[in-house]
CSV table of C-alpha atoms in Angstrom, one decimal:
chain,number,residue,atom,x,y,z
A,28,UNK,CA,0.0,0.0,0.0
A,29,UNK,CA,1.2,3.5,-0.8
A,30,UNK,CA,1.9,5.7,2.0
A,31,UNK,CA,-0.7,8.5,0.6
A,32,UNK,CA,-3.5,5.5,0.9
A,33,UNK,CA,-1.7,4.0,4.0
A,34,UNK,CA,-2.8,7.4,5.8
A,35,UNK,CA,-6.5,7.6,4.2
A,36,UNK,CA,-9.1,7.3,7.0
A,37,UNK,CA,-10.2,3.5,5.9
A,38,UNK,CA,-6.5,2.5,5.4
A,39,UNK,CA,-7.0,-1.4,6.8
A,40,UNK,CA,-10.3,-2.4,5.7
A,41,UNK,CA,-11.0,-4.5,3.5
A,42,UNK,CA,-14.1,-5.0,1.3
A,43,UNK,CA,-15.7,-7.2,-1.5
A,44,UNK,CA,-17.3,-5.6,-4.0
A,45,UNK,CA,-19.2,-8.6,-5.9
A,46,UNK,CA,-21.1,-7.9,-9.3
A,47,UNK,CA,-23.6,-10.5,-10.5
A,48,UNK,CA,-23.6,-12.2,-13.4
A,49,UNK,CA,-27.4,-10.8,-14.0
A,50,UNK,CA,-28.1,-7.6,-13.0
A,51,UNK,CA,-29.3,-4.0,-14.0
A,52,UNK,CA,-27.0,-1.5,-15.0
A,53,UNK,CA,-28.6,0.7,-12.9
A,54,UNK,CA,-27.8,-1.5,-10.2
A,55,UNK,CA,-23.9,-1.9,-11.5
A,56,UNK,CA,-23.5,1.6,-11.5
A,57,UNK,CA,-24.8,2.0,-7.7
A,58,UNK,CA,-22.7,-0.6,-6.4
A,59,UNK,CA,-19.4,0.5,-8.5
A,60,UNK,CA,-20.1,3.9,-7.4
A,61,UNK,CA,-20.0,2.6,-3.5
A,62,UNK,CA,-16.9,0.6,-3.6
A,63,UNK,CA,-15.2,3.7,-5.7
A,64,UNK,CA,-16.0,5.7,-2.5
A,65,UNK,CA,-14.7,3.2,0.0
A,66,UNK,CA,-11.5,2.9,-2.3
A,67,UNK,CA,-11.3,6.7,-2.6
A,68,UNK,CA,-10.8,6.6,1.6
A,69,UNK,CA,-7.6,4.0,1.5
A,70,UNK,CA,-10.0,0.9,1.9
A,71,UNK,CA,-8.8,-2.3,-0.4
A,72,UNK,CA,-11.5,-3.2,-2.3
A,73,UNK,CA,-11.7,-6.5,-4.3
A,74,UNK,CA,-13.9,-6.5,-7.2
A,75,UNK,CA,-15.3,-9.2,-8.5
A,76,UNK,CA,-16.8,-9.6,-11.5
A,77,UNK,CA,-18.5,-12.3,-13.0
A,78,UNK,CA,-17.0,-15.1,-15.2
A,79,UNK,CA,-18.2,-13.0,-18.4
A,80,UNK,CA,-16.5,-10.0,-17.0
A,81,UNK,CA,-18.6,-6.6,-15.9
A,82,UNK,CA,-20.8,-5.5,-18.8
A,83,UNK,CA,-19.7,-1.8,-18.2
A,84,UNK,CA,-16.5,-2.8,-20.0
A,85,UNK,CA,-18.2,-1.8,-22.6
A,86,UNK,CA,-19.9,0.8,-22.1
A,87,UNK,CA,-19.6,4.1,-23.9
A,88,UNK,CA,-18.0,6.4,-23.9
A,89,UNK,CA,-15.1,4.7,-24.5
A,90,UNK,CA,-10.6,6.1,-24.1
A,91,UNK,CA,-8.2,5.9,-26.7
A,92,UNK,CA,-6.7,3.0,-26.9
A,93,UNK,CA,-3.4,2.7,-24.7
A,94,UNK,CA,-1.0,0.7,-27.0
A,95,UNK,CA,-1.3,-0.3,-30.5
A,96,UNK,CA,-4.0,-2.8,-31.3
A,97,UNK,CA,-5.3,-2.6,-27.3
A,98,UNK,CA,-9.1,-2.4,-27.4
A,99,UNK,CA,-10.3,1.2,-26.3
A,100,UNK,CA,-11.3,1.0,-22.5
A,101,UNK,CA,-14.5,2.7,-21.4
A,102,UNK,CA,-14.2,6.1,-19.4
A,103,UNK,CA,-17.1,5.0,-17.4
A,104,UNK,CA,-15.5,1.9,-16.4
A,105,UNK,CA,-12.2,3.4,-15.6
A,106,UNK,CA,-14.1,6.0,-13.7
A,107,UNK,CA,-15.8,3.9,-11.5
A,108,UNK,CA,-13.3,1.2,-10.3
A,109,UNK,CA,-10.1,3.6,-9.9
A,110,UNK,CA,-8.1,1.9,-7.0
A,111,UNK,CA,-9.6,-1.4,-6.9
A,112,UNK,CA,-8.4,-4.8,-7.7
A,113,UNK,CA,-10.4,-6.8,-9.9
A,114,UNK,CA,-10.7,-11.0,-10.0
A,115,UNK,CA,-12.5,-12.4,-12.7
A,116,UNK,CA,-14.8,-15.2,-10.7
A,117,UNK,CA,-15.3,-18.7,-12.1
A,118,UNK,CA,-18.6,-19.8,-13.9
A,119,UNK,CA,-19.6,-21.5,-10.8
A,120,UNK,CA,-18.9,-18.8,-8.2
A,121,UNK,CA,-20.1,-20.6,-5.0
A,122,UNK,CA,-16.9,-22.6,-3.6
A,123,UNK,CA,-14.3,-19.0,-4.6
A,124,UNK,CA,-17.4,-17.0,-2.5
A,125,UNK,CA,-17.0,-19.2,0.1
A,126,UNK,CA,-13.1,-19.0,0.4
A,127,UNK,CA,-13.2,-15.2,0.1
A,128,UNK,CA,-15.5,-14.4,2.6
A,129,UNK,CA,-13.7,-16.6,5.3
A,130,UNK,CA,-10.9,-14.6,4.5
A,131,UNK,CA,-10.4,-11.2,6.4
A,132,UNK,CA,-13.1,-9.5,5.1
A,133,UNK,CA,-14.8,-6.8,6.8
A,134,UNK,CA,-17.6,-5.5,4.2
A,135,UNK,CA,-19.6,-6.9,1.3
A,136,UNK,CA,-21.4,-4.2,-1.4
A,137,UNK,CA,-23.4,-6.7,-3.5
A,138,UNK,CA,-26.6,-6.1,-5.5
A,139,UNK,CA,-30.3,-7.7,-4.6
A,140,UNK,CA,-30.1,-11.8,-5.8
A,141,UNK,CA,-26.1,-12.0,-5.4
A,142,UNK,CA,-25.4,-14.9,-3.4
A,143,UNK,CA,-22.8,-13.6,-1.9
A,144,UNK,CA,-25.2,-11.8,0.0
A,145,UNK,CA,-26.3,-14.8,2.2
A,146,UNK,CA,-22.7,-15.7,2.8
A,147,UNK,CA,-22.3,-12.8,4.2
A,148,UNK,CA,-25.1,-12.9,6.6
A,149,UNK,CA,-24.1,-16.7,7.1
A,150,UNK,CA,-20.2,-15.8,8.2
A,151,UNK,CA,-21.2,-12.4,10.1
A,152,UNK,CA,-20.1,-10.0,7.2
A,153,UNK,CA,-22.2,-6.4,7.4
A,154,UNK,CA,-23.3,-6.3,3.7
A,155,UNK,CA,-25.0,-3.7,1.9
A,156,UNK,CA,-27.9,-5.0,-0.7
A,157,UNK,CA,-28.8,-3.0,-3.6
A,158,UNK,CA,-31.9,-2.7,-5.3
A,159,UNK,CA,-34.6,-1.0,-7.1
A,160,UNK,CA,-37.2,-1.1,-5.2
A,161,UNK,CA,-37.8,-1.8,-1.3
A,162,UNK,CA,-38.5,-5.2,0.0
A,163,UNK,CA,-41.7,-3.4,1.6
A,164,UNK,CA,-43.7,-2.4,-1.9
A,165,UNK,CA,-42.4,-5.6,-3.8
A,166,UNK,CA,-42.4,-9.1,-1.6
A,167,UNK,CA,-39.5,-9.9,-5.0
A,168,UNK,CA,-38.2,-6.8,-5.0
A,169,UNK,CA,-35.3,-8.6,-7.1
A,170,UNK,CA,-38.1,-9.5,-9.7
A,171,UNK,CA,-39.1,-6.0,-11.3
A,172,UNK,CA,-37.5,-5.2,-14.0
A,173,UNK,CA,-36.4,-1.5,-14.2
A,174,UNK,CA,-34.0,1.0,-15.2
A,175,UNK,CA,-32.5,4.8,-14.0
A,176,UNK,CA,-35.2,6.3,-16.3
A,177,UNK,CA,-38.0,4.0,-14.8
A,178,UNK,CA,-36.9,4.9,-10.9
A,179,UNK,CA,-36.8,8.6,-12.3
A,180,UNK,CA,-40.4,8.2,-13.2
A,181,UNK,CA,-41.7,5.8,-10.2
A,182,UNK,CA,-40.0,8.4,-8.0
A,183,UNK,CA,-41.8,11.7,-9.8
A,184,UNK,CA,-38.2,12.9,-10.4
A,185,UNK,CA,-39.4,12.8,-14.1
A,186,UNK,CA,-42.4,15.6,-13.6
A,187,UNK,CA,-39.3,17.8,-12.6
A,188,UNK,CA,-37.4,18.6,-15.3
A,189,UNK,CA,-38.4,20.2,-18.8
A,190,UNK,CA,-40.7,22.4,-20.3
A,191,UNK,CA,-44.6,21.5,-18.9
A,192,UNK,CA,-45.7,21.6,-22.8
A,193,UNK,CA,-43.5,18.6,-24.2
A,194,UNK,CA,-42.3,15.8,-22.7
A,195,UNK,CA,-40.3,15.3,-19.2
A,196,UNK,CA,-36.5,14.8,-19.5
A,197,UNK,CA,-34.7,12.6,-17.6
A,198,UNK,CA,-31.9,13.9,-15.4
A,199,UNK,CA,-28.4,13.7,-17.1
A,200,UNK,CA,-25.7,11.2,-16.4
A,201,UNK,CA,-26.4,8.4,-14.0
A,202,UNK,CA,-27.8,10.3,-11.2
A,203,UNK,CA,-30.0,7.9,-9.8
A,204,UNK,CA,-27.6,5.0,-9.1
A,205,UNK,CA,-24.6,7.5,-8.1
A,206,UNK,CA,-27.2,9.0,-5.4
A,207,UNK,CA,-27.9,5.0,-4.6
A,208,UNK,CA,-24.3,4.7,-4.2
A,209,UNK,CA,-23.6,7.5,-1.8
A,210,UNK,CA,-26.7,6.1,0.3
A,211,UNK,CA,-25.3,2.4,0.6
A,212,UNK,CA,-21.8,4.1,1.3
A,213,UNK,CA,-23.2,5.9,4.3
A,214,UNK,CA,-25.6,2.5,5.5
A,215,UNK,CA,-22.0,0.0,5.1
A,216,UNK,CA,-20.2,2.7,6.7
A,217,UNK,CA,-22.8,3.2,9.7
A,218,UNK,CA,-22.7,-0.8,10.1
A,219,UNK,CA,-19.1,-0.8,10.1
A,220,UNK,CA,-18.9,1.6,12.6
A,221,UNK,CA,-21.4,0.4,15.1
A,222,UNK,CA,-19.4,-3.1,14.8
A,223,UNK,CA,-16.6,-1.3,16.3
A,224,UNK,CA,-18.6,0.2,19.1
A,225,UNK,CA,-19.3,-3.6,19.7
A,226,UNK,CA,-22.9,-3.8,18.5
A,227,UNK,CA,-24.1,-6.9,17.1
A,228,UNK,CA,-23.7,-7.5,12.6
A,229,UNK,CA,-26.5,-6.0,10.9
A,230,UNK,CA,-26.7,-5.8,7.1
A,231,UNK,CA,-28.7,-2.8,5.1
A,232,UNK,CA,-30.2,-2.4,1.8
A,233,UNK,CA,-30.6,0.8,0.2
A,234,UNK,CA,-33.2,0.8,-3.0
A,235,UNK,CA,-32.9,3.2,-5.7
A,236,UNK,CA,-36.6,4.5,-6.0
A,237,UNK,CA,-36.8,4.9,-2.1
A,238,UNK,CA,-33.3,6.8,-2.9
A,239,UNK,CA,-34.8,9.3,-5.5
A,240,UNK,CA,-37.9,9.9,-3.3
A,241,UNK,CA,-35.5,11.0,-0.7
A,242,UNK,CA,-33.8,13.0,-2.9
A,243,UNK,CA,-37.3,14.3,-4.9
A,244,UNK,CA,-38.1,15.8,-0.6
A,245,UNK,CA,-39.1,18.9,-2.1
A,246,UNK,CA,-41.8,17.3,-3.7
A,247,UNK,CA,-43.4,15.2,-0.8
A,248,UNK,CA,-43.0,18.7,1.6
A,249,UNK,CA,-44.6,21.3,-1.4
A,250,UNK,CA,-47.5,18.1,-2.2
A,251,UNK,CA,-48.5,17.9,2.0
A,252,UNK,CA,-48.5,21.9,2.3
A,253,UNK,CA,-50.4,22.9,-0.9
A,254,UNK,CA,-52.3,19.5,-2.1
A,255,UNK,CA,-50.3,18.9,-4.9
A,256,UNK,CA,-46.9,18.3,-6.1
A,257,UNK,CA,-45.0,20.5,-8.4
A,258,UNK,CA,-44.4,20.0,-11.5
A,259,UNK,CA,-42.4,20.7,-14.7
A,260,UNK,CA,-42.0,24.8,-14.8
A,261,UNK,CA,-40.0,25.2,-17.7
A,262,UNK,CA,-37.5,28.3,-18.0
A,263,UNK,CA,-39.3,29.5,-14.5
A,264,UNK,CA,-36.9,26.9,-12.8
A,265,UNK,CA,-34.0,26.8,-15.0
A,266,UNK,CA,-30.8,26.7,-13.5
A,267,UNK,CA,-28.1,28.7,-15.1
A,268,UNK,CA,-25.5,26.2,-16.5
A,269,UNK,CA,-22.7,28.7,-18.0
A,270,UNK,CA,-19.8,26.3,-20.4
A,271,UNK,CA,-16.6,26.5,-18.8
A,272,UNK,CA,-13.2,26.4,-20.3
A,273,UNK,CA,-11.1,23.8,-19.5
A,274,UNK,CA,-9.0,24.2,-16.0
């Protein structure tokens, strides 16, 4: 370890990051963006993908390519796994699962169906589960299928944006799963934290609608106090976004 990360406040802890062979992006994207935080503190993070390798590989926008005839890396990939090691797990992921988390492992970030998730609970690991929606409005939460633009609707962050006489636009970027992220960062962190005050292993899940309604508060408060939620007010609520020049 560096000495820059040796002094980082998480310098010592260890977490497993594990991506499922089958899940949303959204979902991808939330968990990525939770083990890039933990990494960004000093914390080794181990990041494994599944036997296919991570899907965002691929995902645009990609870099040029490093060396002649490399293939061109994607930015967002690069982006969100910065200071992580990556092992590519076997088809059958169960027996390297179960050698990994009887290892020193003091965290898991995995997303809602991973197995590694009931290892976890099994061996005393505080885990974080990510999904889309909460356990509470879906007995499967695992089972719907959805996407950042769905959540955006589901969670009225959709009515927000755009001019009331056309149709809503979505928020730019990934917004929704990097506001996922920080939420499961804070709930692993929390758990971590209240292990070393000696309370008992908990795990959390943090859902990305449940997320966006949290983060859509203004909505809620205006809809209780006047009857009705706000809605799309065009160039009345436009934030000034000014191009900069680079640096």
């Amino acid at each position: 370890m560096s000495e820059d990360k040796a002094a980082r406040p998480l310098a010592g802890l260890t977490l497993l990051e594990s991506n499922a062979a089958v899940s949303p992006m959204a979902l991808r994207l939330a968990n990525s963006f939770a083990g890039r935080l933990f990494a960004d503190l000093g914390a080794r993070v181990i990041k494994l993908e599944p036997a296919t390798g991570d899907p965002v590989r691929n995902a645009p926008p990609t870099l040029p390519a490093s060396a002649s005839g490399a293939p061109a890396a994607s930015a967002l990939f690069e982006f969100l796994n910065c200071g992580k090691v990556t092992l590519r797990m076997p088809a059958d992921p169960g027996p390297a699962l179960q050698t990994l988390l009887t290892g020193k492992v003091d965290g898991l970030l995995a997303e809602a169906g991973d197995p590694a998730l009931a290892l976890a609970r099994k061996f005393g690991i505080p885990s974080l589960e990510l999904s889309g929606f909460s356990a509470q409005a879906h007995g499967d939460a695992a089972a719907v299928p959805f996407s950042e633009f769905t959540v955006l609707a589901f969670s009225g962050m959709l009515d927000m944006v755009g001019d009331p006489a056309r149709e809503p636009l979505r928020l730019g970027g990934h917004q929704p799963s990097y506001a996922a992220g920080m939420s499961g960062f804070t709930a692993l962190m929390a758990l971590l934290l209240g292990r070393e005050q000696g309370l008992p292993v908990d795990h959390a899940r943090v859902s990305l609608v449940e997320t966006m309604l949290w983060v859509n508060w203004k909505a809620i408060s205006a809809a209780q106090a006047q009857g009705k939620a706000p809605t799309r007010r065009g160039v009345q609520a436009e934030f000034q976004v000014l191009r900069c020049r680079d640096g």
